[in-house]
Amino acid sequence: AQSVTQPDIHITVSEGASLELRCNYSYGATPYLFWYVQSPGQGLQLLLKYFSGDTLVQGIKGFEAEFKRSQSSFNLRKPSVHWSDAAEYFCAVGLRGSQGNLIFGKGTKLSVKP
Amino acid sequence: DVKVTQSSRYLVKRTGEKVFLECVQDMDHENMFWYRQDPGLGLRLIYFSYDVKMKEKGDIPEGYSVSREKKERFSLILESASTNQTSMYLCASSTTRTNEKLFFGSGTQLSVL
């Protein structure tokens, strides 16, 4: 069955430290891959997406993610975390042609220490 | 920018009531979705629609129905609300022109007492 795993439920990092959020997927074919962010009380906002081509993708707010086919992973990174990055982050996958019918991971909550 | 508007930010209803959650998008998107979000469970798809008057069941459709009479509006209906339907409900829309990117509303926090 298709699935998305975010192994870390909650991560705390210090402001200015680097960040990596993990995402692994199980899919029959190479899917479209997404990272969304949800600030408290808000809907989800797209950070970045991978469809094809360069496996390192850049997103908004200084985030990037790398697609590693051999590891079925799509980890999100940021070199220096800001307090405003505190939020919940969701990895999602979708089949090409699925028209937005995505499967979401359970999310990783990020806390930022001053 | 695409706007997905959910009519209520917070709702409090009683067990057994019929509840309507409304969602409107303003970008002529073909596809619309209803998710529920619960702590530790992430987002789970309830229903989706790829066209007017068309609907498909998602992963957890039990206890819910939907209506899509117009392209821009997608309604989620709880026929007889129960306490286990207390949750955050998120509406989203997409179009194949943007390669599966979902645009989300701000959510409706529903409490069933």
PDB file of N, CA and C in Angstrom, chain A residues 12-65:
ATOM      1  N   THR A  12      12.872  19.781  18.283  1.00  0.00           N
ATOM      2  CA  THR A  12      13.189  21.102  18.819  1.00  0.00           C
ATOM      3  C   THR A  12      14.613  21.462  18.407  1.00  0.00           C
ATOM      4  N   VAL A  13      14.773  22.630  17.825  1.00  0.00           N
ATOM      5  CA  VAL A  13      16.100  23.116  17.441  1.00  0.00           C
ATOM      6  C   VAL A  13      16.281  24.537  17.970  1.00  0.00           C
ATOM      7  N   SER A  14      17.520  24.929  18.119  1.00  0.00           N
ATOM      8  CA  SER A  14      17.821  26.291  18.538  1.00  0.00           C
ATOM      9  C   SER A  14      17.795  27.222  17.340  1.00  0.00           C
ATOM     10  N   GLU A  15      17.392  28.439  17.581  1.00  0.00           N
ATOM     11  CA  GLU A  15      17.391  29.419  16.503  1.00  0.00           C
ATOM     12  C   GLU A  15      18.800  29.570  15.940  1.00  0.00           C
ATOM     13  N   GLY A  16      18.903  29.545  14.634  1.00  0.00           N
ATOM     14  CA  GLY A  16      20.199  29.633  13.981  1.00  0.00           C
ATOM     15  C   GLY A  16      20.809  28.285  13.651  1.00  0.00           C
ATOM     16  N   ALA A  17      20.314  27.235  14.252  1.00  0.00           N
ATOM     17  CA  ALA A  17      20.822  25.892  13.971  1.00  0.00           C
ATOM     18  C   ALA A  17      20.244  25.388  12.661  1.00  0.00           C
ATOM     19  N   SER A  18      20.892  24.346  12.132  1.00  0.00           N
ATOM     20  CA  SER A  18      20.378  23.739  10.903  1.00  0.00           C
ATOM     21  C   SER A  18      19.256  22.763  11.241  1.00  0.00           C
ATOM     22  N   LEU A  19      18.486  22.444  10.195  1.00  0.00           N
ATOM     23  CA  LEU A  19      17.295  21.608  10.373  1.00  0.00           C
ATOM     24  C   LEU A  19      17.217  20.577   9.261  1.00  0.00           C
ATOM     25  N   GLU A  20      16.855  19.357   9.619  1.00  0.00           N
ATOM     26  CA  GLU A  20      16.499  18.357   8.618  1.00  0.00           C
ATOM     27  C   GLU A  20      15.288  17.589   9.107  1.00  0.00           C
ATOM     28  N   LEU A  21      14.238  17.588   8.320  1.00  0.00           N
ATOM     29  CA  LEU A  21      13.027  16.829   8.613  1.00  0.00           C
ATOM     30  C   LEU A  21      12.952  15.670   7.630  1.00  0.00           C
ATOM     31  N   ARG A  22      12.710  14.488   8.168  1.00  0.00           N
ATOM     32  CA  ARG A  22      12.769  13.293   7.337  1.00  0.00           C
ATOM     33  C   ARG A  22      11.407  12.901   6.771  1.00  0.00           C
ATOM     34  N   CYS A  23      11.449  12.354   5.569  1.00  0.00           N
ATOM     35  CA  CYS A  23      10.240  11.856   4.922  1.00  0.00           C
ATOM     36  C   CYS A  23      10.623  10.652   4.067  1.00  0.00           C
ATOM     37  N   ASN A  24       9.942   9.553   4.280  1.00  0.00           N
ATOM     38  CA  ASN A  24      10.122   8.361   3.450  1.00  0.00           C
ATOM     39  C   ASN A  24       8.771   7.958   2.873  1.00  0.00           C
ATOM     40  N   TYR A  25       8.791   7.436   1.665  1.00  0.00           N
ATOM     41  CA  TYR A  25       7.537   7.068   1.035  1.00  0.00           C
ATOM     42  C   TYR A  25       7.620   5.660   0.474  1.00  0.00           C
ATOM     43  N   SER A  26       6.469   5.088   0.310  1.00  0.00           N
ATOM     44  CA  SER A  26       6.349   3.783  -0.324  1.00  0.00           C
ATOM     45  C   SER A  26       5.335   3.920  -1.447  1.00  0.00           C
ATOM     46  N   TYR A  27       5.841   3.766  -2.683  1.00  0.00           N
ATOM     47  CA  TYR A  27       4.981   3.996  -3.841  1.00  0.00           C
ATOM     48  C   TYR A  27       5.424   3.074  -4.956  1.00  0.00           C
ATOM     49  N   GLY A  28       4.500   2.711  -5.807  1.00  0.00           N
ATOM     50  CA  GLY A  28       4.838   1.814  -6.901  1.00  0.00           C
ATOM     51  C   GLY A  28       5.675   2.464  -7.985  1.00  0.00           C
ATOM     52  N   ALA A  29       5.535   3.764  -8.135  1.00  0.00           N
ATOM     53  CA  ALA A  29       6.271   4.485  -9.169  1.00  0.00           C
ATOM     54  C   ALA A  29       6.813   5.756  -8.543  1.00  0.00           C
ATOM     55  N   THR A  30       7.635   6.456  -9.288  1.00  0.00           N
ATOM     56  CA  THR A  30       8.151   7.726  -8.761  1.00  0.00           C
ATOM     57  C   THR A  30       7.015   8.721  -8.688  1.00  0.00           C
ATOM     58  N   PRO A  31       6.721   9.163  -7.493  1.00  0.00           N
ATOM     59  CA  PRO A  31       5.576  10.069  -7.338  1.00  0.00           C
ATOM     60  C   PRO A  31       5.991  11.530  -7.442  1.00  0.00           C
ATOM     61  N   TYR A  32       4.992  12.384  -7.438  1.00  0.00           N
ATOM     62  CA  TYR A  32       5.237  13.787  -7.154  1.00  0.00           C
ATOM     63  C   TYR A  32       5.411  13.901  -5.634  1.00  0.00           C
ATOM     64  N   LEU A  33       6.291  14.793  -5.209  1.00  0.00           N
ATOM     65  CA  LEU A  33       6.609  14.924  -3.787  1.00  0.00           C
ATOM     66  C   LEU A  33       6.462  16.366  -3.354  1.00  0.00           C
ATOM     67  N   PHE A  34       5.925  16.551  -2.164  1.00  0.00           N
ATOM     68  CA  PHE A  34       5.627  17.889  -1.673  1.00  0.00           C
ATOM     69  C   PHE A  34       5.998  18.002  -0.194  1.00  0.00           C
ATOM     70  N   TRP A  35       6.331  19.232   0.192  1.00  0.00           N
ATOM     71  CA  TRP A  35       6.369  19.603   1.601  1.00  0.00           C
ATOM     72  C   TRP A  35       5.436  20.792   1.804  1.00  0.00           C
ATOM     73  N   TYR A  36       4.557  20.643   2.820  1.00  0.00           N
ATOM     74  CA  TYR A  36       3.661  21.715   3.206  1.00  0.00           C
ATOM     75  C   TYR A  36       3.969  22.128   4.643  1.00  0.00           C
ATOM     76  N   VAL A  37       3.672  23.393   4.964  1.00  0.00           N
ATOM     77  CA  VAL A  37       3.854  23.898   6.319  1.00  0.00           C
ATOM     78  C   VAL A  37       2.522  24.445   6.812  1.00  0.00           C
ATOM     79  N   GLN A  38       2.253  24.201   8.091  1.00  0.00           N
ATOM     80  CA  GLN A  38       1.025  24.700   8.701  1.00  0.00           C
ATOM     81  C   GLN A  38       1.372  25.466   9.972  1.00  0.00           C
ATOM     82  N   SER A  39       1.153  26.763   9.945  1.00  0.00           N
ATOM     83  CA  SER A  39       1.317  27.571  11.151  1.00  0.00           C
ATOM     84  C   SER A  39       0.085  27.388  12.021  1.00  0.00           C
ATOM     85  N   PRO A  40       0.203  27.640  13.306  1.00  0.00           N
ATOM     86  CA  PRO A  40      -0.916  27.413  14.221  1.00  0.00           C
ATOM     87  C   PRO A  40      -2.191  28.109  13.766  1.00  0.00           C
ATOM     88  N   GLY A  41      -3.284  27.355  13.707  1.00  0.00           N
ATOM     89  CA  GLY A  41      -4.575  27.911  13.349  1.00  0.00           C
ATOM     90  C   GLY A  41      -4.753  28.233  11.883  1.00  0.00           C
ATOM     91  N   GLN A  42      -3.827  27.775  11.054  1.00  0.00           N
ATOM     92  CA  GLN A  42      -3.888  28.097   9.623  1.00  0.00           C
ATOM     93  C   GLN A  42      -4.034  26.847   8.771  1.00  0.00           C
ATOM     94  N   GLY A  43      -4.345  27.058   7.508  1.00  0.00           N
ATOM     95  CA  GLY A  43      -4.317  25.966   6.556  1.00  0.00           C
ATOM     96  C   GLY A  43      -2.894  25.651   6.159  1.00  0.00           C
ATOM     97  N   LEU A  44      -2.736  24.760   5.205  1.00  0.00           N
ATOM     98  CA  LEU A  44      -1.406  24.342   4.772  1.00  0.00           C
ATOM     99  C   LEU A  44      -0.927  25.202   3.612  1.00  0.00           C
ATOM    100  N   GLN A  45       0.358  25.504   3.641  1.00  0.00           N
ATOM    101  CA  GLN A  45       0.983  26.281   2.576  1.00  0.00           C
ATOM    102  C   GLN A  45       2.086  25.446   1.945  1.00  0.00           C
ATOM    103  N   LEU A  46       2.159  25.456   0.626  1.00  0.00           N
ATOM    104  CA  LEU A  46       3.175  24.685  -0.066  1.00  0.00           C
ATOM    105  C   LEU A  46       4.546  25.325   0.104  1.00  0.00           C
ATOM    106  N   LEU A  47       5.531  24.536   0.557  1.00  0.00           N
ATOM    107  CA  LEU A  47       6.915  25.000   0.673  1.00  0.00           C
ATOM    108  C   LEU A  47       7.690  24.724  -0.602  1.00  0.00           C
ATOM    109  N   LEU A  48       7.560  23.509  -1.104  1.00  0.00           N
ATOM    110  CA  LEU A  48       8.278  23.137  -2.315  1.00  0.00           C
ATOM    111  C   LEU A  48       7.714  21.831  -2.854  1.00  0.00           C
ATOM    112  N   LYS A  49       8.118  21.518  -4.087  1.00  0.00           N
ATOM    113  CA  LYS A  49       7.621  20.308  -4.729  1.00  0.00           C
ATOM    114  C   LYS A  49       8.680  19.746  -5.671  1.00  0.00           C
ATOM    115  N   TYR A  50       8.616  18.442  -5.869  1.00  0.00           N
ATOM    116  CA  TYR A  50       9.478  17.777  -6.836  1.00  0.00           C
ATOM    117  C   TYR A  50       8.598  17.016  -7.817  1.00  0.00           C
ATOM    118  N   PHE A  51       8.847  17.275  -9.109  1.00  0.00           N
ATOM    119  CA  PHE A  51       8.138  16.522 -10.144  1.00  0.00           C
ATOM    120  C   PHE A  51       9.108  15.696 -10.965  1.00  0.00           C
ATOM    121  N   SER A  52      10.207  16.300 -11.356  1.00  0.00           N
ATOM    122  CA  SER A  52      11.201  15.596 -12.161  1.00  0.00           C
ATOM    123  C   SER A  52      12.428  16.491 -12.256  1.00  0.00           C
ATOM    124  N   GLY A  53      13.498  15.957 -12.861  1.00  0.00           N
ATOM    125  CA  GLY A  53      14.681  16.770 -13.095  1.00  0.00           C
ATOM    126  C   GLY A  53      15.598  16.806 -11.888  1.00  0.00           C
ATOM    127  N   ASP A  54      16.147  17.984 -11.629  1.00  0.00           N
ATOM    128  CA  ASP A  54      17.117  18.163 -10.549  1.00  0.00           C
ATOM    129  C   ASP A  54      16.538  17.656  -9.228  1.00  0.00           C
ATOM    130  N   THR A  55      17.280  16.791  -8.563  1.00  0.00           N
ATOM    131  CA  THR A  55      16.746  16.164  -7.349  1.00  0.00           C
ATOM    132  C   THR A  55      16.829  17.067  -6.125  1.00  0.00           C
ATOM    133  N   LEU A  56      17.528  18.169  -6.225  1.00  0.00           N
ATOM    134  CA  LEU A  56      17.573  19.150  -5.141  1.00  0.00           C
ATOM    135  C   LEU A  56      16.671  20.308  -5.531  1.00  0.00           C
ATOM    136  N   VAL A  57      15.627  20.516  -4.760  1.00  0.00           N
ATOM    137  CA  VAL A  57      14.669  21.551  -5.108  1.00  0.00           C
ATOM    138  C   VAL A  57      14.667  22.640  -4.041  1.00  0.00           C
ATOM    139  N   GLN A  58      14.505  23.838  -4.520  1.00  0.00           N
ATOM    140  CA  GLN A  58      14.466  24.991  -3.619  1.00  0.00           C
ATOM    141  C   GLN A  58      13.020  25.427  -3.423  1.00  0.00           C
ATOM    142  N   GLY A  59      12.736  25.889  -2.219  1.00  0.00           N
ATOM    143  CA  GLY A  59      11.390  26.339  -1.944  1.00  0.00           C
ATOM    144  C   GLY A  59      11.370  27.730  -1.361  1.00  0.00           C
ATOM    145  N   ILE A  60      10.248  28.059  -0.785  1.00  0.00           N
ATOM    146  CA  ILE A  60      10.108  29.367  -0.171  1.00  0.00           C
ATOM    147  C   ILE A  60      10.718  29.358   1.229  1.00  0.00           C
ATOM    148  N   LYS A  61      10.950  30.528   1.765  1.00  0.00           N
ATOM    149  CA  LYS A  61      11.431  30.721   3.140  1.00  0.00           C
ATOM    150  C   LYS A  61      12.784  30.065   3.384  1.00  0.00           C
ATOM    151  N   GLY A  62      13.579  29.852   2.350  1.00  0.00           N
ATOM    152  CA  GLY A  62      14.932  29.315   2.515  1.00  0.00           C
ATOM    153  C   GLY A  62      15.005  27.805   2.676  1.00  0.00           C
ATOM    154  N   PHE A  63      13.916  27.105   2.449  1.00  0.00           N
ATOM    155  CA  PHE A  63      13.912  25.646   2.563  1.00  0.00           C
ATOM    156  C   PHE A  63      14.355  24.987   1.258  1.00  0.00           C
ATOM    157  N   GLU A  64      14.919  23.805   1.396  1.00  0.00           N
ATOM    158  CA  GLU A  64      15.235  22.968   0.249  1.00  0.00           C
ATOM    159  C   GLU A  64      14.957  21.519   0.604  1.00  0.00           C
ATOM    160  N   ALA A  65      14.831  20.683  -0.403  1.00  0.00           N
ATOM    161  CA  ALA A  65      14.614  19.260  -0.166  1.00  0.00           C
ATOM    162  C   ALA A  65      15.326  18.476  -1.248  1.00  0.00           C
TER     163      ALA A  65
END
